XYZ file of C-alpha atoms in Angstrom:
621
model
C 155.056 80.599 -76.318
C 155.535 82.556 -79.081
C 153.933 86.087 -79.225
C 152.265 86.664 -82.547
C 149.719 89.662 -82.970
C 152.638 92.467 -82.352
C 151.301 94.036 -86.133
C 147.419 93.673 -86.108
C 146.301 96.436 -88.574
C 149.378 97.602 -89.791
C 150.985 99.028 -86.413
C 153.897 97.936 -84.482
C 152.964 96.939 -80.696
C 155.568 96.746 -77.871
C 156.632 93.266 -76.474
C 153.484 92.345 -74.809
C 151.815 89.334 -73.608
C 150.484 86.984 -76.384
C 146.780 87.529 -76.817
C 144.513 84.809 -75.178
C 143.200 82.742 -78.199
C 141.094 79.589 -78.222
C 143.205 76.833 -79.204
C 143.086 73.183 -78.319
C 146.146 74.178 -75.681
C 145.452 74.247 -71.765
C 147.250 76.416 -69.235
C 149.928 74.055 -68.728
C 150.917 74.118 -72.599
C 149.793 70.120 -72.762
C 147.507 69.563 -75.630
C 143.858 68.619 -74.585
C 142.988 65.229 -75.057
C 141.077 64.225 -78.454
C 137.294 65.189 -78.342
C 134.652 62.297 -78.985
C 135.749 61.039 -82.547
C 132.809 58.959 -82.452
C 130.281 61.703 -82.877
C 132.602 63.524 -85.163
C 132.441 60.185 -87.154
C 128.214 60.747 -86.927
C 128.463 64.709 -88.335
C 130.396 63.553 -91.319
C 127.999 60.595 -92.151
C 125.036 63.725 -91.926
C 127.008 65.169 -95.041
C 126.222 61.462 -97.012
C 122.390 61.444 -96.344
C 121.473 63.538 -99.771
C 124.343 61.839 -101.554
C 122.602 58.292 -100.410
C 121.884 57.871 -104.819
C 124.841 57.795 -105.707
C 126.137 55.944 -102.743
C 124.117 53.449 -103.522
C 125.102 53.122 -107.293
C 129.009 53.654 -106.241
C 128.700 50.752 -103.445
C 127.340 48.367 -106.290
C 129.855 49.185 -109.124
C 132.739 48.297 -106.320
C 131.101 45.404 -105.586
C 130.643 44.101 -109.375
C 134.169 45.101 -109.514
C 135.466 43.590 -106.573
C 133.460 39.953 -107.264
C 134.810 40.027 -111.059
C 138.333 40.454 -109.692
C 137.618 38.196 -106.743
C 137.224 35.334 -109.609
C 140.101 35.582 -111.867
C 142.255 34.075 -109.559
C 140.132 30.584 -108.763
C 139.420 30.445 -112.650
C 143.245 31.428 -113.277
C 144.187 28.080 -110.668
C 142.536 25.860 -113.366
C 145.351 26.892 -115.811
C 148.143 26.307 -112.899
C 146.472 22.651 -112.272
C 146.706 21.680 -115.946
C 150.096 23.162 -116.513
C 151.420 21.002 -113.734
C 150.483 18.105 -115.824
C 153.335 18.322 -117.471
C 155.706 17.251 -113.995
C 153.462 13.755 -114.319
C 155.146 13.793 -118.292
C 151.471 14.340 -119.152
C 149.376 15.967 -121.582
C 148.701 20.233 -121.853
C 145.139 21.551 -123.481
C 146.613 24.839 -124.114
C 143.736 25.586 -126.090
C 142.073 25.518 -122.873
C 144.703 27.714 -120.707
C 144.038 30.631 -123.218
C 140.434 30.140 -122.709
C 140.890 30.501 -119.546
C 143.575 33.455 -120.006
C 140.753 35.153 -122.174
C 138.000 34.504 -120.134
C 140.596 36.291 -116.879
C 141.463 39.197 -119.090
C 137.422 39.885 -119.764
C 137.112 39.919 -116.113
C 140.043 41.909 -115.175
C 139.123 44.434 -117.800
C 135.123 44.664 -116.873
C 136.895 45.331 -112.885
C 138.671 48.109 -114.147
C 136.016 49.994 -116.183
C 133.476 49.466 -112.928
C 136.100 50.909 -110.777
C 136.767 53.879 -113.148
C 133.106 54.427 -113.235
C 133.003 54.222 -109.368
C 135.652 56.775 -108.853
C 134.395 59.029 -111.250
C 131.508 59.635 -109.089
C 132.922 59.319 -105.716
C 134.638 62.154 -106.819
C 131.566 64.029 -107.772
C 129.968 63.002 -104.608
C 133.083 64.378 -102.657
C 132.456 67.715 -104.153
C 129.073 68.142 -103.481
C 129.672 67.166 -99.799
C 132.730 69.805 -99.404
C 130.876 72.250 -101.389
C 128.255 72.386 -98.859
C 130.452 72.428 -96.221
C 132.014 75.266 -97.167
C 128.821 77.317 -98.056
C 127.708 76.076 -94.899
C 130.686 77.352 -92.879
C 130.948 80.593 -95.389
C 127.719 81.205 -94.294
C 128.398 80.723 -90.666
C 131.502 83.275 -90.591
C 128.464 85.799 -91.760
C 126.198 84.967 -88.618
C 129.083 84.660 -85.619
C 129.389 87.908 -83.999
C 132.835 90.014 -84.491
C 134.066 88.960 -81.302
C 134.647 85.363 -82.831
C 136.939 87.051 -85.459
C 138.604 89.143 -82.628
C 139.313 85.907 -81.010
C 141.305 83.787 -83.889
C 143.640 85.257 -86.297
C 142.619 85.573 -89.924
C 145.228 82.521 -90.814
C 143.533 79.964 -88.560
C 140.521 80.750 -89.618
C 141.438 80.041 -93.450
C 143.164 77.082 -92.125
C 140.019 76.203 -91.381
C 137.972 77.088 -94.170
C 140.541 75.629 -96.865
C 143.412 72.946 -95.360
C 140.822 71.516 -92.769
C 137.532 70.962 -95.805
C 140.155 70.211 -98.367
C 141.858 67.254 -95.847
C 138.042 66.375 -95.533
C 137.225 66.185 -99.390
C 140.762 64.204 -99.858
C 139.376 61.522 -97.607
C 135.761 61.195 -98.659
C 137.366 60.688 -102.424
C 139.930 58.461 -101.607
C 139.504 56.919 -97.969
C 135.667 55.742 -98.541
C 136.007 53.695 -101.819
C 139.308 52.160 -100.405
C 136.942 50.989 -97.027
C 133.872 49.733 -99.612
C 135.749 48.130 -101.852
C 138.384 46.343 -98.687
C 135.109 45.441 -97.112
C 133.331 43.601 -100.270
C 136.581 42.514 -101.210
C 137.160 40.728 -97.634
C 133.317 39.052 -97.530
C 134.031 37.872 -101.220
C 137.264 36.523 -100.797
C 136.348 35.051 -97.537
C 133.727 32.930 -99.440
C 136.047 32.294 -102.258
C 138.830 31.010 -99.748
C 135.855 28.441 -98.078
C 135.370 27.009 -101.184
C 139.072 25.676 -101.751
C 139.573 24.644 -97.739
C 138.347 25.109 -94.460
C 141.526 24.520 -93.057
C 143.319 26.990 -94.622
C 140.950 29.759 -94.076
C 141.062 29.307 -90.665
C 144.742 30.133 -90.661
C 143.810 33.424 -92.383
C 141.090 34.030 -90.464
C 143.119 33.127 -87.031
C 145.221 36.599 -88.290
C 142.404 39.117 -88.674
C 142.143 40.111 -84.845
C 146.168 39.989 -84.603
C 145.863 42.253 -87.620
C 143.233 44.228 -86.388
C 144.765 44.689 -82.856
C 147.922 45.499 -83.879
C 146.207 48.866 -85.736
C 143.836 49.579 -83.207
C 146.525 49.919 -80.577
C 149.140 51.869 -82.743
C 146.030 54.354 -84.263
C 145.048 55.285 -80.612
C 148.668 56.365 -80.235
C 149.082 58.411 -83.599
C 145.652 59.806 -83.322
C 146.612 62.544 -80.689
C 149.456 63.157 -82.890
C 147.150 64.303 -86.221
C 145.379 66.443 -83.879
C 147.951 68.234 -82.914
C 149.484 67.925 -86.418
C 146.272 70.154 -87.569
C 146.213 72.489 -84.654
C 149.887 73.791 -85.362
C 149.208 73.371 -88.842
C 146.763 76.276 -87.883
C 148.824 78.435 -85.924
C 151.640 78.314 -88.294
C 149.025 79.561 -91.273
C 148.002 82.871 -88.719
C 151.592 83.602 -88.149
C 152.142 83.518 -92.065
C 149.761 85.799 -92.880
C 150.254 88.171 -89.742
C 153.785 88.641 -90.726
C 153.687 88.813 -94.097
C 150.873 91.398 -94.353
C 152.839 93.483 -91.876
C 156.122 93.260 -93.750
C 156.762 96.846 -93.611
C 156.460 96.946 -90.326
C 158.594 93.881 -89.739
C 160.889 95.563 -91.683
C 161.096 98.986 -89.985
C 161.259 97.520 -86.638
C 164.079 95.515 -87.860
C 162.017 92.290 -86.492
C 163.079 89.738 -89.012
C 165.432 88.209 -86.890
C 162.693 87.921 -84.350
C 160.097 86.770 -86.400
C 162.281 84.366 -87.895
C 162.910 82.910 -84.289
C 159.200 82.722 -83.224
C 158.571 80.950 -87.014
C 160.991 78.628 -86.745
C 159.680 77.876 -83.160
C 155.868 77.147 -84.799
C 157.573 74.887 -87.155
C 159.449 72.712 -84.910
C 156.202 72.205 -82.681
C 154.435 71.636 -86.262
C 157.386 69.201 -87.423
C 157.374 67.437 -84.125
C 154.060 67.052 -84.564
C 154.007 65.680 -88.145
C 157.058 63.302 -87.359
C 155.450 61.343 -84.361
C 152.351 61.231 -86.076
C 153.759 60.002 -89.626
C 155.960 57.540 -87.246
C 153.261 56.144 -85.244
C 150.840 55.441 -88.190
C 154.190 54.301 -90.704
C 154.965 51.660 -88.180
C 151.612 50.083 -88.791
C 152.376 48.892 -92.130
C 155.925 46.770 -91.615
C 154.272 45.145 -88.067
C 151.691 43.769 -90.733
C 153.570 42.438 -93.518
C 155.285 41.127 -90.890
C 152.296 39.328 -89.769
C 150.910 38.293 -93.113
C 154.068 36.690 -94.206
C 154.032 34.101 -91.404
C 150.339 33.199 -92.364
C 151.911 33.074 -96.212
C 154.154 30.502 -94.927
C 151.234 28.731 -92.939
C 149.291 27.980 -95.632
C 152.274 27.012 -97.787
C 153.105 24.273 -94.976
C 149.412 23.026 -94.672
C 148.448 23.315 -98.717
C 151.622 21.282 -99.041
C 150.319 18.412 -96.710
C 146.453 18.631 -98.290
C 148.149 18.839 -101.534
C 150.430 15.214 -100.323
C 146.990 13.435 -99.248
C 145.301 14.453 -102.588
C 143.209 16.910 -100.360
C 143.720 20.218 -102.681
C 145.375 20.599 -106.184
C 148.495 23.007 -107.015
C 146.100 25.346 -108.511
C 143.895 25.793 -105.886
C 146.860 26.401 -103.391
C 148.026 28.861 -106.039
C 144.841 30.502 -105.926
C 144.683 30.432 -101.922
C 147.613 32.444 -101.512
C 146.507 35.080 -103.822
C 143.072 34.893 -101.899
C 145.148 35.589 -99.101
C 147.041 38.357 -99.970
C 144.020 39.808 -101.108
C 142.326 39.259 -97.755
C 144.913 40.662 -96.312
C 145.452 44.196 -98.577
C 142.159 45.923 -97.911
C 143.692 45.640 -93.742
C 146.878 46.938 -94.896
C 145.022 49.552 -96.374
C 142.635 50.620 -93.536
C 146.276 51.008 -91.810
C 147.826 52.724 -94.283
C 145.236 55.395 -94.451
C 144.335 55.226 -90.881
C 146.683 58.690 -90.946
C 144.383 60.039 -93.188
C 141.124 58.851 -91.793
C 142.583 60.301 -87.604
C 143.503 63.561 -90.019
C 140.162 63.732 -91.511
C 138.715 63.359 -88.302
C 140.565 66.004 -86.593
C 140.089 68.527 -89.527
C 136.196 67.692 -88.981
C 136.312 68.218 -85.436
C 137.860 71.940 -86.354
C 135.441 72.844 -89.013
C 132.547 71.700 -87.014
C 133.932 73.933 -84.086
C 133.239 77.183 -86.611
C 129.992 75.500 -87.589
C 129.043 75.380 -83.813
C 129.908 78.611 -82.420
C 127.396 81.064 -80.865
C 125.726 83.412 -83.204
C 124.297 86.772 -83.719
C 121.274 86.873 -81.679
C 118.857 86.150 -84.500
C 116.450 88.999 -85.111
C 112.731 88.169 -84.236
C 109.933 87.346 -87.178
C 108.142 90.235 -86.037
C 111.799 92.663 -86.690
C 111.106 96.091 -88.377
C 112.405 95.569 -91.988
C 111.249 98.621 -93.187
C 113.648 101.460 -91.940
C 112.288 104.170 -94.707
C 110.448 106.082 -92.305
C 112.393 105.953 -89.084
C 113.421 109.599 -88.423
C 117.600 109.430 -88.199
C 117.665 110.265 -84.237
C 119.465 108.156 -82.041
C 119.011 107.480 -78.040
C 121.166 106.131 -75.053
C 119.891 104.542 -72.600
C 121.632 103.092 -69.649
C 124.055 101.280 -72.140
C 126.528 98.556 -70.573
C 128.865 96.929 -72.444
C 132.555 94.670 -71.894
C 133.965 92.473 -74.093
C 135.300 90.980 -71.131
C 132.768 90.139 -68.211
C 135.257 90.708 -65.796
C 136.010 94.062 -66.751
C 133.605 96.239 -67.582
C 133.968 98.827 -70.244
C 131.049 101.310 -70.430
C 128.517 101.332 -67.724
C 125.384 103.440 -68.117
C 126.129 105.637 -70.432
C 123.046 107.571 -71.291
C 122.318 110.596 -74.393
C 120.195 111.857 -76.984
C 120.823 112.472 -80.417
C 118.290 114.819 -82.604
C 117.974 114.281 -86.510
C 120.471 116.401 -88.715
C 122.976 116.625 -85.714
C 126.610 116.237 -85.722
C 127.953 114.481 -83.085
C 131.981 114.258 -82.297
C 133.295 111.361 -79.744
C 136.784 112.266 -78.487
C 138.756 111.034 -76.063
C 142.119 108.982 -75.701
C 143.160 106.284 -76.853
C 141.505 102.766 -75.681
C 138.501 105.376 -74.315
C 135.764 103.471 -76.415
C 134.864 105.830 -78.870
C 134.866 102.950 -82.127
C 133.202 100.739 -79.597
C 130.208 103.049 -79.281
C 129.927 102.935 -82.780
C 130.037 99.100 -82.762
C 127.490 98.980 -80.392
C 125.171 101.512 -82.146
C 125.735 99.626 -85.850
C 124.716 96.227 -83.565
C 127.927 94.723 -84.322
C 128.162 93.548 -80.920
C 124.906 92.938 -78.230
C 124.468 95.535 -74.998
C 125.060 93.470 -72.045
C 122.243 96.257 -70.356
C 120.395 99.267 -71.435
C 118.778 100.378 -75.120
C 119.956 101.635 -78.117
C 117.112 103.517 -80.326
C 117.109 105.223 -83.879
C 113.330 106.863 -84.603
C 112.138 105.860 -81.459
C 112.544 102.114 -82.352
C 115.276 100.031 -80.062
C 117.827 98.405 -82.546
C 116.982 94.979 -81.267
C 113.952 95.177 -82.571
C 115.186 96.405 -86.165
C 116.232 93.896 -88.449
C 120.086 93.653 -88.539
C 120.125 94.172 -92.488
C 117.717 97.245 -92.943
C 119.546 98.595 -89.676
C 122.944 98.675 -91.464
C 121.454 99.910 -94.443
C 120.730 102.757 -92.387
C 124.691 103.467 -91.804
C 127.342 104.985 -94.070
C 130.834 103.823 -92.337
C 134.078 105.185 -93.162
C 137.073 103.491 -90.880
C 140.553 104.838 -90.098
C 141.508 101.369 -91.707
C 140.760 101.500 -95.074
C 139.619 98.048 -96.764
C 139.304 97.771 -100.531
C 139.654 94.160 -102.110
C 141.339 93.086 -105.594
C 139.402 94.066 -108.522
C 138.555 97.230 -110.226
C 138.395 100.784 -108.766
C 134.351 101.002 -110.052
C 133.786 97.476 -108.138
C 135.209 98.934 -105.013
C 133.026 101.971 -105.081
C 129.876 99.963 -105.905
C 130.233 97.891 -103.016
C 127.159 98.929 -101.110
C 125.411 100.376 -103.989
C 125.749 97.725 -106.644
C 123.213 99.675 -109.451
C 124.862 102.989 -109.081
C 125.116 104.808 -112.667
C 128.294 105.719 -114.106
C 126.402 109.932 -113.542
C 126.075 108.999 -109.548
C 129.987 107.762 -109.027
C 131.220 110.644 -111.017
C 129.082 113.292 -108.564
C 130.674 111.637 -105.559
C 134.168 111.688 -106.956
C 133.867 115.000 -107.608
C 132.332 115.750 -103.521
C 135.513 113.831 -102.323
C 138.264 115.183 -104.607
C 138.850 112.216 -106.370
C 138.035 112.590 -109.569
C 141.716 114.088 -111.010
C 143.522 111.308 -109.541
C 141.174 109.022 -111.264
C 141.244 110.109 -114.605
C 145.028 110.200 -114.293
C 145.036 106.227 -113.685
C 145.973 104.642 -117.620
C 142.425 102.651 -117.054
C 140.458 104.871 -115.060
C 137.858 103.562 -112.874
C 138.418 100.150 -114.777
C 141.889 100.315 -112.897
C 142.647 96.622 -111.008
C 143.781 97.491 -107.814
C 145.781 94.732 -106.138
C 145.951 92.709 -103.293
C 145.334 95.292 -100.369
C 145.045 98.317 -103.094
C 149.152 98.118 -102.635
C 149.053 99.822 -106.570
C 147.524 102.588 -104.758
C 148.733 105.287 -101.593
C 147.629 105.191 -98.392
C 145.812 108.414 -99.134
C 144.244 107.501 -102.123
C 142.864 104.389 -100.835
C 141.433 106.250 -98.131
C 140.060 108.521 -100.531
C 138.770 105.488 -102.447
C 136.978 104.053 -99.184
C 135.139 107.504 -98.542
C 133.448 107.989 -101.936
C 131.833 104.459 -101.122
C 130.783 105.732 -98.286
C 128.939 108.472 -99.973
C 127.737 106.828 -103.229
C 125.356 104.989 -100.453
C 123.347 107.518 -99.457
C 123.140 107.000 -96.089
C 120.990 108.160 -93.480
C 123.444 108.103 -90.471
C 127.134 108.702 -91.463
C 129.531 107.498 -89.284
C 133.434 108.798 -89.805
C 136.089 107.145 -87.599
C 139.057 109.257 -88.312
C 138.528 109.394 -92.063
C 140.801 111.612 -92.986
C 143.799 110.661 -90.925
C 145.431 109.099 -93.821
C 145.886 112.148 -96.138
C 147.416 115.367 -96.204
C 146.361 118.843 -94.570
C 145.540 120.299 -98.184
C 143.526 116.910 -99.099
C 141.857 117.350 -95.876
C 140.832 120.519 -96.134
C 138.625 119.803 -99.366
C 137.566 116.567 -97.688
C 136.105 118.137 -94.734
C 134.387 120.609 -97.039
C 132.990 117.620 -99.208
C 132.007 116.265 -95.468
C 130.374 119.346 -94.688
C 128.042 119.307 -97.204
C 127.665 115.431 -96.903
C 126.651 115.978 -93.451
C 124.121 118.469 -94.089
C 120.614 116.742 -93.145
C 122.008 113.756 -92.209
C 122.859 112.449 -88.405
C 127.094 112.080 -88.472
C 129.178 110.383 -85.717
C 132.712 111.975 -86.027
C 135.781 110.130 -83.737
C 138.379 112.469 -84.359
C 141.554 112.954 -82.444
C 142.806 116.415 -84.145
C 140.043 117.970 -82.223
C 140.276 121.181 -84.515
C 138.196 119.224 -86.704
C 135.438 119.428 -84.749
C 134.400 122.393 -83.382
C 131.245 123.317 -85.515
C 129.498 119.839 -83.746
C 126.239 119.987 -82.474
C 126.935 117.912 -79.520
C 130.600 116.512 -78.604
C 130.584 113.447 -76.540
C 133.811 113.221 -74.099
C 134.767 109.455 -73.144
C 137.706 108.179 -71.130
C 138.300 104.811 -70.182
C 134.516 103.909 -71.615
C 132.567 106.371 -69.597
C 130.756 109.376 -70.882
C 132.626 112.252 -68.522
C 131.439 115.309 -70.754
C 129.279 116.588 -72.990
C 127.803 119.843 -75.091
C 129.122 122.429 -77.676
C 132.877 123.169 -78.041
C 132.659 126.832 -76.550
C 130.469 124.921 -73.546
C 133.029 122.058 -73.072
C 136.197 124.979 -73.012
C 133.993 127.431 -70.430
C 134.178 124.447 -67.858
C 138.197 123.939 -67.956
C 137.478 120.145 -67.584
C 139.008 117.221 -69.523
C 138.074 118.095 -72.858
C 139.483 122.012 -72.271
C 142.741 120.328 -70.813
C 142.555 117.942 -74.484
C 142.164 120.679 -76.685
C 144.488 122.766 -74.945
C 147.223 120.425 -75.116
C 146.813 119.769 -79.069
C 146.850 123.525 -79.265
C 149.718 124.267 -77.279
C 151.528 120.773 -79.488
C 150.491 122.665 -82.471
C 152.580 125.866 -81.545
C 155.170 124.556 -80.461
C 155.797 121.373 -82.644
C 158.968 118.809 -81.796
């Protein structure tokens, strides 16, 4: 089992066990077995219900289509039957042959413009259904809690969102008119084949459950296959897009070969995969010609004997065996795209695992949604919290917070300083205790007005492609061009924008990689403060730039703190000596707290961490 999240944000990670994701894989490694396709069958028929208009008008401009080319071919015998005169050395109305010709060619050509017709809006039905699937599951994404994210990799989650609806879309554009017009085509040849001899269509009809067997035995076997064609299809998508974004990385680490060993691993397992299930559901297709030629050569036998007792003339036999071919195509086609239809299937059955996961505890009608006059102090309360019920994390961790206060969590690494945070922005639910700003628990504070509350800068800096100004409007989408040039010039930006050849109209690239580390960080911060916010929380914020860069950021902090609650995680504890309160955590428990003269009197943990930066400061390697 290949071990693939060695590079999550951008750092290199030992060889370590491969983080537990949920996957359609068991303990063993042996695929589960395929969930109830049925009811997946019943969700995707949900998605037709508003499109039942234009259902409606596609299912009767197949069916005009199908019945006009359905009679060509008994009207086209008539011109066989009077052509064979001529072996009896009699007499041809030709004019009557091209009538017939003309009157086939109107009805071929009416078949064709009702089928153009019909595909023009299947098509427009198809993307109105897999548009609102994917608002639907855009939507969803927005509502699941971050532990979701934490437990899939951004890859299979786009594999989701794109390969799985897309698969989806393919099917309900293609798959469905092939199925309408096979079954209208099957009742109206059926009919057809009746009126020219009973006999006959009994042979035909004597072939439909050998037919039908023969795919419903080999589509059981290939259907496992397409689900685990689309659940490596996944994983291979999250390794792609792990590596690649952590190319330097790879690169410094010297992991190509490595990663080229684990990739190549994914695509075997995805090949494999692909092969069987292309096999299985190829097969289908030469078992029924196979099938359908012996009942071409049944009806040839018996039309010849009908034909030698003046039962049936040529031109009806002639017509028959096109009748039967015809019968016959719409099953080779439900076999031929039975691939497609087990694909679609098992692409549903992953997008409608997004749209069913567990979501944000929905805030109550009651919620306060207006956060203006909540005073910015915060309270613990007997907070308990694990992302992992079986080992807990923080257990009653209790403290108070007064308005204008600057509060610094430190502690090592893993101690669950960024999780605090988390819990206090309500990005993940307390499993125990309260969390209160103004006196008002944040469960009972709209999620929404709550956040708006917050001004977040993270050690990892996020800025999307577009312009610099779109970045830094983010969260304040009406700011003036007056208000982003104040807070460029609080953060010590505002040289290094001016110096870009389009300014703040400057397109930043995928991941800002026009841009330094620094500078993006820099970039990240000034959002922060363009917001306004009433709580400011800084997690590391500065650990991206240099000492001199720092120096004027903390000073542009400084007076961005001043009146407003701030919850600093530093680890260069020099940083944060001024605090009003410094929380100590280690291995998620609150172990200390008070001033940083307090906190050194006692010769505890946090004297014993600052002591050791000091003495690594002296005395560097």
């Amino acid at each position: 089992m290949s071990e693939k999240n060695k590079f999550k944000n951008g750092q290199a990670a030992a060889k370590i066990k491969k983080p537990q994701r949920k996957s359609s894989q068991n303990i063993e490694g042996k695929f589960e077995k395929p969930k109830n396709f049925k009811a997946t069958l019943k969700r995707l028929a949900v998605y037709l219900k508003p499109q039942i208009p234009a259902l409606i008008l596609i299912i009767a401009l197949i069916a005009v289509s199908t019945l006009l080319s359905v009679l060509a071919p008994k009207i086209l015998g008539k011109a066989t039957t009077e052509l064979f005169k001529i072996t009896g050395g009699g007499t041809v109305d030709f004019a009557y042959i091209l009538k017939i010709l003309a009157i086939c060619l109107v009805l071929y050509g009416l078949s064709s413009l009702f089928t153009f017709f019909s595909g023009f809006i299947t098509a427009k039905m198809a993307q109105n259904i897999v548009y609102d699937m994917r608002r639907q599951i855009h939507d969803k994404l927005d509502r699941v809690p971050l532990k979701y994210h934490d437990s899939y990799t951004h890859g299979e989650i786009l594999s989701r969102v794109t390969n799985d609806i897309e698969t989806i879309n393919w099917s309900f554009q293609e798959s469905l008119t092939q199925i309408l017009k096979g079954i209208i085509t099957i009742i109206g040849v059926l009919v057809m084949m009746l009126t020219i001899s009973v006999w006959l269509t009994l042979i035909v009809a004597v072939s439909v459950p050998i037919l039908a067997l023969i795919t419903m035995k080999i589509a059981k076997v290939s259907q496992k296959q397409f689900v685990e064609q689309q659940k490596e299809l996944g994983e291979i998508n999250g390794y792609i897009e792990e590596m690649y974004t952590g190319q330097r990385i790879v690169k410094l680490f010297n992991y190509e070969d490595r990663a080229q060993k684990e990739f190549d691993e994914i695509n075997i397992r995805l090949q494999t995969a692909g092969r069987r299930a292309q096999f299985y559901s190829g097969s289908i297709m030469p078992v029924l010609k196979f099938v359908n030629n012996l009942v071409y050569v049944a009806i040839c036998l018996v039309g010849a004997l009908l034909f030698g007792q003046g039962k049936i003339d040529i031109g009806n036999i002639t017509a028959f065996i096109t009748y039967s071919k015809q019968f016959a195509q719409p099953i080779n086609e439900t076999a031929q795209i039975s691939n497609v239809i087990q694909s679609t299937l098992a692409a549903a059955e992953r997008v409608f695992e997004v749209l069913d996961e567990a979501e944000e505890v929905p805030d109550t009608e009651d919620s306060l949604k207006d956060t203006a006059g909540l005073l910015p102090n915060v309270r613990f309360e007997g907070v308990k919290f694990s992302y992992n019920p079986e080992i807990p994390l923080i257990e009653d961790m209790s403290f108070s917070v007064r308005e204008g206060a600057t509060i610094a969590i430190v502690g090592p690494t893993g101690a669950g300083k960024t999780t605090l945070v988390n819990l206090l922005m309500r990005f993940y639910e307390l499993n125990g205790g309260s969390i209160s700003v103004g006196g008002v628990r944040t469960t009972q504070i709209n999620r929404h007005n709550l956040r708006n509350m917050f001004g977040m800068v993270l050690q990892d800096t996020w800025l999307f492609s577009g312009t610099i100004r779109e970045n830094l409007v983010y969260g304040k989408p009406d700011a003036t061009d007056e208000e982003i040039r104040e807070v460029l010039k609080k953060v010590h930006i505002e040289h290094f924008i001016d110096t870009l050849p389009d300014g703040l109209d400057t397109v930043l690239k995928e991941d800002a990689g026009n841009i330094s580390i620094g500078q993006r960080q820099l970039i990240t911060i000034a959002r922060a403060v363009l917001t306004d916010p009433q709580i400011l929380i800084l997690d590391e914020a500065t650990s991206s730039v240099d000492t001199r860069t720092e120096k004027y950021i903390q000073e542009a902090m400084t007076a961005m703190m001043e009146g407003r609650t701030s919850f600093v995680i530093a680890h260069r504890l020099s940083t944060i000596k001024n605090a009003d309160l410094i929380l100590v955590m280690n291995k998620g428990r609150l172990i200390e707290q008070g001033t940083h003269a307090e906190l050194l009197a006692r010769k505890g943990f946090y004297a014993d961490l600052y002591n050791s930066q000091f003495r690594i400061s002296k005395n560097p390697a």
